[in-house]
Amino acid sequence: MSQPVLSVKDLSVVFHLRRGDFTAVKSISFDIMPGEVLGVVGESGAGKSMTGTAIMGLIDPPGEISSTSITLSGDRIDGLDEESLRKIRGRRIGMVMQDPLTSLNPLFTVGEQLIETIRRHLPLSQDEARARAIALLADAGIPDPQNRIDSYPHQFSGGMRQRVVISLALAAEPELVIADEPTSALDVSVQAQIIKVLKRLCAERGVAVMLITHDMGVIAEAADRMVVMNKGEIVETGSVGDIINRPKMDYTIKLIEAIPSITAQNPRYAAAVAKGHSFASEKTDEPLVVVDNLTKQFDLSGSFLSRITGRNRKIVQAVNGVSFSIQRGQTYGLVGESGSGKSTCARMMVGLLPPTSGTVSLEGTDIWSKGAEKKRRSKIQMIFQDPYASLNPRWRVGEIIAEPMRALGIARKPGEIAERVADLLERVRLDPVSMRKYPHEFSGGQRQRIAIARALSSQPEFIICDEPTSALDVSVQAQVLELMSRLQEEFGLTYLLISHNLAVVRQMADEVGVLHNGNLVETGPVEQIFGAPQADYTRMLLDAVPDISKVA
Amino acid sequence: MLAFILKRLGQSILVMLAVALIAFVMFRYVGDPVASMVSQEASIADQELLRERLGLNDPFYEQFFRFIVNALQGNFGISYRLQTPVAELVMSRLPATIELALTSAAIALVFGILAGVFTALNRKNPAAAAIMAFSLIGVSLPTFLIGIGLIYIFAVELQWLPSFGRGQVLDLGWWTTGFFTETGLRSIILPAITLSLFQMTLIMRLVRAEMLEVLRQDYIKFARARGLSKRAINFSHALKNTMVPVITIAGLQLGSIITGALITETVFQWPGIGSLFLSSVAVVDVPVMAAYLIFVGFVFVIVNLIVDILYYVVDPRLRIGAAKGH
Amino acid sequence: ETLRWARQSDALTLDPHSQNQGVTHTFNHHIYETLLDRDVEGNLQARLATDWYVKEGDETVWVFELREGVTFHGGEEFTAEDVVFSIERAKSENSNMRQLHADVESVAAVDDYTVEFQMAGPSPLYPNNITNTFIMDKGWSEENDLTAVQDFAAGEENFAVRNTNGTGPYVLAERDPDVRSVLTVNEDWWGEAPAVTEIVYTPISDNATRVAALLSGEVDLVQDVPVQDIERLAGTDGVKVETGPENRTIYFGYAMDDEPLISSNVTDENPFANPLVREAMSLVIDRDAIRQVVMRGQSLPTCVNMPPFVNGWTEELDACPAVDVERATELMAEAGYPDGFSVTLDTPNDRYVNDEAISQAFVGMLGQIGIDVTLASRPVAQHSPLILNNETDFYLLGWGVPTFDSAYNFNDLVHTKDDEYGTYNIGLYSNPEVDEMIESLGTMTDLEARNGVIADIWAQVQEDRVFIPVHNQVLAYAMRDDMTLAVHPENQPSMTGVVFE
Amino acid sequence: MNDITPTAPKSRLARIVDSDIFYSYRTSPVAVVSSIVAAVLILAAIFAPFIAPYDPFNPRTLNLMNGFTPPMSESFSGSYFLLGSDHQGRDVFSAILYGSRVSLMVGLSAILFAMLLGVTLGLIAGYRGGLTDTIIMRIADVQLSFPSILIALLIFGIARGIIPPNQRESMAIFVLIFSIGLSDWAQFARTVRGSTMVERQKDYVSAARIIGVKPVFILIRHILPNVLGPVLVIGTIGLALAIIAEATLSFLGVGVPPTQPSLGTLIRIGQQFLFSGEWWILFFPAITLVLLALSVNLLGDWLRDALNPRLR
Ligand SMILES: Nc1ncnc2c1ncn2[C@@H]1O[C@H](COP(=O)(O)OP(=O)(O)OP(=O)(O)O)[C@@H](O)[C@H]1O
Ligand SMILES: Nc1ncnc2c1ncn2[C@@H]1O[C@H](COP(=O)(O)OP(=O)(O)OP(=O)(O)O)[C@@H](O)[C@H]1O
Ligand SMILES: [Mg+2]
Ligand SMILES: [Mg+2]
């Protein structure tokens, strides 16, 4: 076999922090061959991104890199000075950074950033560089690249931005591409397309790819070999098929088990079927929540004047005549690609955003009618998409959880409140001592549990969960989902579960609605939707989901 | 965009009316113009006569209305002190102030931004710490003291630069400029430095703080990952992103350079509207004071408008209005 | 030779009759001329008039004989009709000089070089009033529509505000108000050719900057020199300072009527109405300390509210009693204020030399006898209306005497306040007998008898302690040391008097 | 995020000492030195009556003949003046101590007042948006058009009409605080408004709205703590400016009486003696002001960096 494109020996990354050193990566070694895709997986904080950043020489103080050697096609690249590194970065190693939304400079057009990078590394004229930039965008699947090249990043959707970042990484035809979560912001269909581009590069030009992700499905689909990391160390390495089908180490086994599969049937459905009951026909009670013909328009017209005269009106139809109902004690899953109106629905149902038309009724009362506020506040709660942003960083966890009790007058005496908070924390499996701490002192999974504890604090009947696990890695996600199911059983809660992770929805929901451009294209019992989807859009969505079970 | 400008212009008119109104209320408390207009032997009856003639005995709203009507026609009356038409007086002083303000603003911007970038890039460097500390002297001493200190060092002791005035100016008819004569250029140095010190400190600190923030953004890291040169990263990518807040403050500061020029112009006997205003306050020359305030109000309004437009130029995210998901 | 001359402020206008203000007159004296003016001792001297006297047989007429062969800058000949025109203009409604000519009923040209002033009654001291009334050319004025003095309220500018045509030693070459004015010598002037052939006049309002400009050699002559800088300037190579007395007294005054004070803790009566309190106050002021420390030796302590130049001044009146705090304390107890009282002193802070510091020093001295003074210090633009409206209990003021006669002080400061008289009688002192004597002064022709009345009035004023005078101001001009310019008592220096070494 | 899970709750003090801010403070010599300097100056001002050898505010104790005594020498009447005496025979050292008191009181109160007003209006403008925002921001425009001198004159004139004459001088200091504060609020309002507009979008605000927390409490308890960082920094620069503004206003007759000089007034007085050789009258008060401004601002700088978690 030929020489590896990248060879890493004994790489360590140490952060010199005030409370002692923290080793993010512990002497790891691995190689990547030309044309090979190496998948790197592991739970959040395992050191995956650090490894990639360290290879680029981009670790900032107080971080420090040490290694025996890092070679790129035989050339040592560790310990080089900043200037020599600049010649390698972008030119020989391309990198896709983890967060595409913030990786692009918002003040420069996509084209400017591409051309700048191309001309820095390749001897091309302005026009040639522009032509190349357009070709790159087209490769990455951006429609109409001639026109879109002069757009600013904010004019692109998250998925498009991610594709631009990929084009940028590929701009100077590097030998090695380090792609850190390149598809995390994409819907499944676009994700599939990107994976195709990467694979084609490997095949056609022998480029080596280091693909960092926590989505096992993507690995299964794209990678040849994979590395499993935990706490800065490599736990296991081998071919994708080997590891997924025959994991050896405990950690790997746990990780693989935690992955919800899109093809696995809903457990309750499966149980019901096993017992011979029919799962879908429980629709006997009066539904708890009824959404009827819900519509939301956003008026984006700039000025007061044009709003009055009605000229130049720019109206976004975010939600369009959506109707569905949710049974008490059940979970309704709402799926759909990014921007399809899921969160907007949620905000109207919780009382944050008045609907343009249509009604949301809870136990028969319209929550937007006069005098319904009290009921709405005490019975509906929401868990937000980003747990960190929904916790006030300046408040202690105890205060955060206690706020709904105070505001709704559920408990008033300090002693009683403290008791209840402690109880709630225990229920979400957190140490009651943590009520003294601030949100930033918790991990993502723990924060999500705090958010759940707060939602439970007001003793609601109905909880809207907007992407409750999107910020979490698979193992933590599994814990949170498990917790939610347990609480549902305990308190008889009703959930609206919003997610673009279809596997999660299949596992959790009793009924499912599919949103597309604000329209509810399909709704029905979970196994009906997943098992026999009716709408084209649903079918397309389901087809695009990568799945580990496809690995041979 | 046009609608936005029109809306802002409408608001601006209200702002200016408010400025004029408050100014008028204020004049009652600044002193009595008559007391400083008559000589010490003028009898009470004479003073009363003058007050009557100047319309100072009319009800407040009548005086205000008259002022607004006249001002709309570009007529700000006659200066009580210098007995020349106020509009003419202000116009003849304007070039001096504007040249001083622009020079100071340029100094403040250029040095403020350079020093801000330098101190942000070399946060631990002792030279940067020294610049940070030294710049504070600019804000902790009164302007008049700094001005006199500079005069003492550079005019009296070293005799390098003139201590007062504008030097020789070139009269272009509608404008007088000191930019094309040697004495004119030498004369502007000290007052411009004095006037710019405060704004320079502010801009420098602001740029530094914003730069530190921006340099840690992902897109800077990504720019490094793309192998861009240091200069492109620091001055093109990072600096441009610090500009939005800097423009806000710098814009406000350009306005306050003009109000801040009061003391500087007086110390350096700079023949601008600032010193004109202060001499007018001393003798309660109401027409000049009113015209000055209207002018300054106008400057602020224009500057704010330009700042808002500049936002659009610098930050494309603002161009499509408020369209934003969450 | 060119003289670069700096002072605190600029002439307000070049219209000779529009403003009665020292700085304006000083500047205009170089362009326009008056019938008479004052020399550096303060004596009247001939200028455009060569002789002046009361008409024989008619005590109410003043005769002025005019200088012949004088021409205006525009070439017009100077004659009696210019004088008639100018005096009438100065008397006209919008003129600020009219008060000085209030007694003139009419002016008539007897021939080309003689004018007669018909007065309302005998006015023996009238010539003192014309030292700042400038003569304009009638023809030029009429041509430029200048018969009336500018009316502010009309909102129009007057030609004379920026253009001149006088008979004086200099011709206006350049004028930028507040910034710079240039005067060049008038080759055809009737007097002796002055050594200064060009004057560059620049107002510099900041004290320190003005001094710096002289030190750096950017100007040759500086007026309005701060007293604390005199010593340093005098000790600097190439610079010298001329000092001399000014015709102005700085004094304190207080409310003397029976109304309770506005700002005092004594609310049922006016402590200042008690003569014992006033005496105590006058015993406690240490004028020598003020002179030595506050004024740096640059003042002439006095106990009468008039400078030595003024008719009626005597050494006895001027002399001060020794400071006696003990006696003052007794007096306060006797007056019924053993613990003193509180009051606010209003002082300007930008008008007279070290005005605020003088007041502050007096506050300390009054503290020794229990008078607890709060000092309220303001720019003169706010101080003036305050005191003119009698909204003060206790104040500082300076008074100049342009006529060089005591009657000027009496009319404005001592006579009971009414429409005509007592404009600056801020303490509301009122004594009908004194009022009567003051009114009689205006028409008395027997100068000796008149001086007797003046002495009587002063005796009463001093006995009643209407004022607490502090000192007469001293003027200082700083200049290059190769030139000389004497200090003028009215602060009206003429650059024709400059001599170069 | 580094997941550190301390097992037992610590005492409040221990938690403070252990906090990142305190750590950054301990390891920053600039912060330590400037906080010591600021503390010394502020304590000296507070305890002026116990430290100062003389009482410069009591005119009865002054002897004019002691004027212009150079530093470290005996005066006419035999008093010893460490930093010399001024033109009224006041001990410069004592005057600085007492003057700092006045200046700090005026400066701090004015800045606090400006902050209170500016932050309140900024919060409201940023949270409500729309017409409220436009009105508040245009008022800020109007305010910015007036030099603070004129605002002070206006307020003083109005106050003169309201306050009875014998209380005017004692009210002067409050009028002064009010005037300076009123001319400074706009910049706080602008800053806070910007940050509030960002914060109000965040989900923790939505979370509070869902349970019906009143807007006032959302603003005060949720948003305010999150927008206070830059406010503190502007406030520290503002302190020096407020002290200087006070001096200018006192000169215009709307400030403290010259018999009770503030630091700024001392500088203004001392400036007259710049050319005449009595340098100490200007020098010591000016140095005090520079030290005060420098230490407070360097502390502000440090605080800005320390509060920014990315810079730790
Ligand atoms: N600037 C820093 N200072 C201290 N520790 C850091 C810093 N940056 C990252 N770390 C720590 O290094 C460890 C590895 O981080 P890294 O970003 O590589 O995780 P990851 O595997 O990419 O996780 P994720 O899937 O969440 O992106 C984490 O525990 C993180 O807390
Ligand atoms: N406040 C708003 N003003 C204008 N448009 C809005 C606003 N909120 C949402 N939208 C638009 O409404 C549409 C639906 O947005 P929504 O947030 O409901 O999507 P989503 O399905 O939750 O997407 P994601 O998966 O990315 O969270 C989008 O096109 C969005 O741009
Ligand atoms: Mg990562
Ligand atoms: Mg969403």
Coordinates of C-alpha atoms in Angstrom, one line a residue, chain A residues 53 56-60 82-83 86-87 89-91 93 95-97 99 102-108 113-114 116-117 120-121 152 154-155 165 168-169 300 303-305 314 343 347 385 466, chain B residues 3-4 6-7 215-233 235-244 313-324 326:
Chain A
T53 CA -7.9 21.4 15.2
M56 CA -4.2 22.2 11.6
G57 CA -2.1 23.8 14.3
L58 CA -5.0 26.0 15.4
I59 CA -5.0 25.3 19.1
D60 CA -4.9 28.6 21.0
E82 CA 2.8 30.1 11.9
E83 CA 3.9 31.3 8.4
R86 CA -0.4 29.2 6.7
K87 CA 0.9 27.7 3.4
R89 CA -3.7 25.3 5.8
G90 CA -6.3 25.6 3.1
R91 CA -3.8 24.5 0.4
I93 CA -5.4 20.4 4.4
M95 CA -11.1 22.0 7.1
V96 CA -14.8 22.1 7.6
M97 CA -15.4 23.6 11.0
D99 CA -20.5 25.2 13.3
T102 CA -20.6 31.0 12.5
S103 CA -17.8 29.9 10.3
L104 CA -18.5 32.4 7.6
N105 CA -17.7 36.1 8.0
P106 CA -21.1 37.7 7.9
L107 CA -19.8 40.9 6.2
F108 CA -18.3 39.4 3.1
Q113 CA -14.5 34.5 0.7
L114 CA -14.1 31.8 -1.9
E116 CA -9.9 35.1 -1.5
T117 CA -9.1 31.6 -0.5
R120 CA -4.3 32.9 -1.8
H121 CA -3.4 29.3 -2.8
Y152 CA -24.0 37.2 1.9
H154 CA -27.1 35.3 6.1
Q155 CA -29.0 35.1 2.9
V165 CA -18.1 25.9 4.1
L168 CA -14.2 26.6 1.0
A169 CA -12.5 23.6 2.4
L300 CA -41.8 41.4 6.6
S303 CA -42.1 50.4 6.6
F304 CA -45.3 51.4 8.2
L305 CA -46.2 53.2 5.0
K314 CA -43.5 40.6 1.9
S343 CA -41.2 25.9 16.1
R347 CA -44.9 29.0 19.9
Q385 CA -34.7 23.9 21.3
D466 CA -38.9 21.7 20.7
Chain B
A3 CA -38.9 55.1 3.0
F4 CA -36.6 54.7 5.9
L6 CA -38.0 59.8 4.7
K7 CA -39.2 58.5 8.0
L215 CA -10.8 37.5 17.1
R216 CA -12.3 34.7 19.0
Q217 CA -15.2 34.1 16.6
D218 CA -15.3 31.0 14.7
Y219 CA -15.1 32.7 11.3
I220 CA -11.7 34.1 12.3
K221 CA -10.5 30.6 13.2
F222 CA -11.9 29.4 10.0
A223 CA -10.2 32.1 8.1
R224 CA -7.0 30.9 9.7
A225 CA -7.9 27.4 8.7
R226 CA -8.1 28.6 5.1
G227 CA -4.5 29.7 5.3
L228 CA -5.3 33.4 4.8
S229 CA -2.5 35.9 5.6
K230 CA -2.3 37.6 8.9
R231 CA -3.0 41.0 7.4
A232 CA -6.1 39.8 5.6
I233 CA -7.4 38.3 8.8
F235 CA -7.5 44.1 9.0
S236 CA -10.0 42.8 6.6
H237 CA -11.9 40.1 8.4
A238 CA -11.6 41.1 12.0
L239 CA -11.6 44.9 11.7
K240 CA -14.6 45.1 9.4
N241 CA -16.6 43.2 11.9
T242 CA -15.7 45.6 14.7
M243 CA -17.0 48.4 12.7
V244 CA -20.7 48.4 13.5
V313 CA -23.4 49.7 3.9
V314 CA -21.2 47.8 6.4
D315 CA -23.4 45.1 7.6
P316 CA -25.3 43.3 4.9
R317 CA -27.4 41.5 7.5
L318 CA -29.3 44.7 8.1
R319 CA -30.1 45.4 4.5
I320 CA -33.2 43.3 4.3
G321 CA -34.8 44.8 7.3
A322 CA -36.0 42.7 10.2
A323 CA -36.4 39.4 8.4
K324 CA -35.0 36.9 10.8
H326 CA -35.0 32.6 15.5

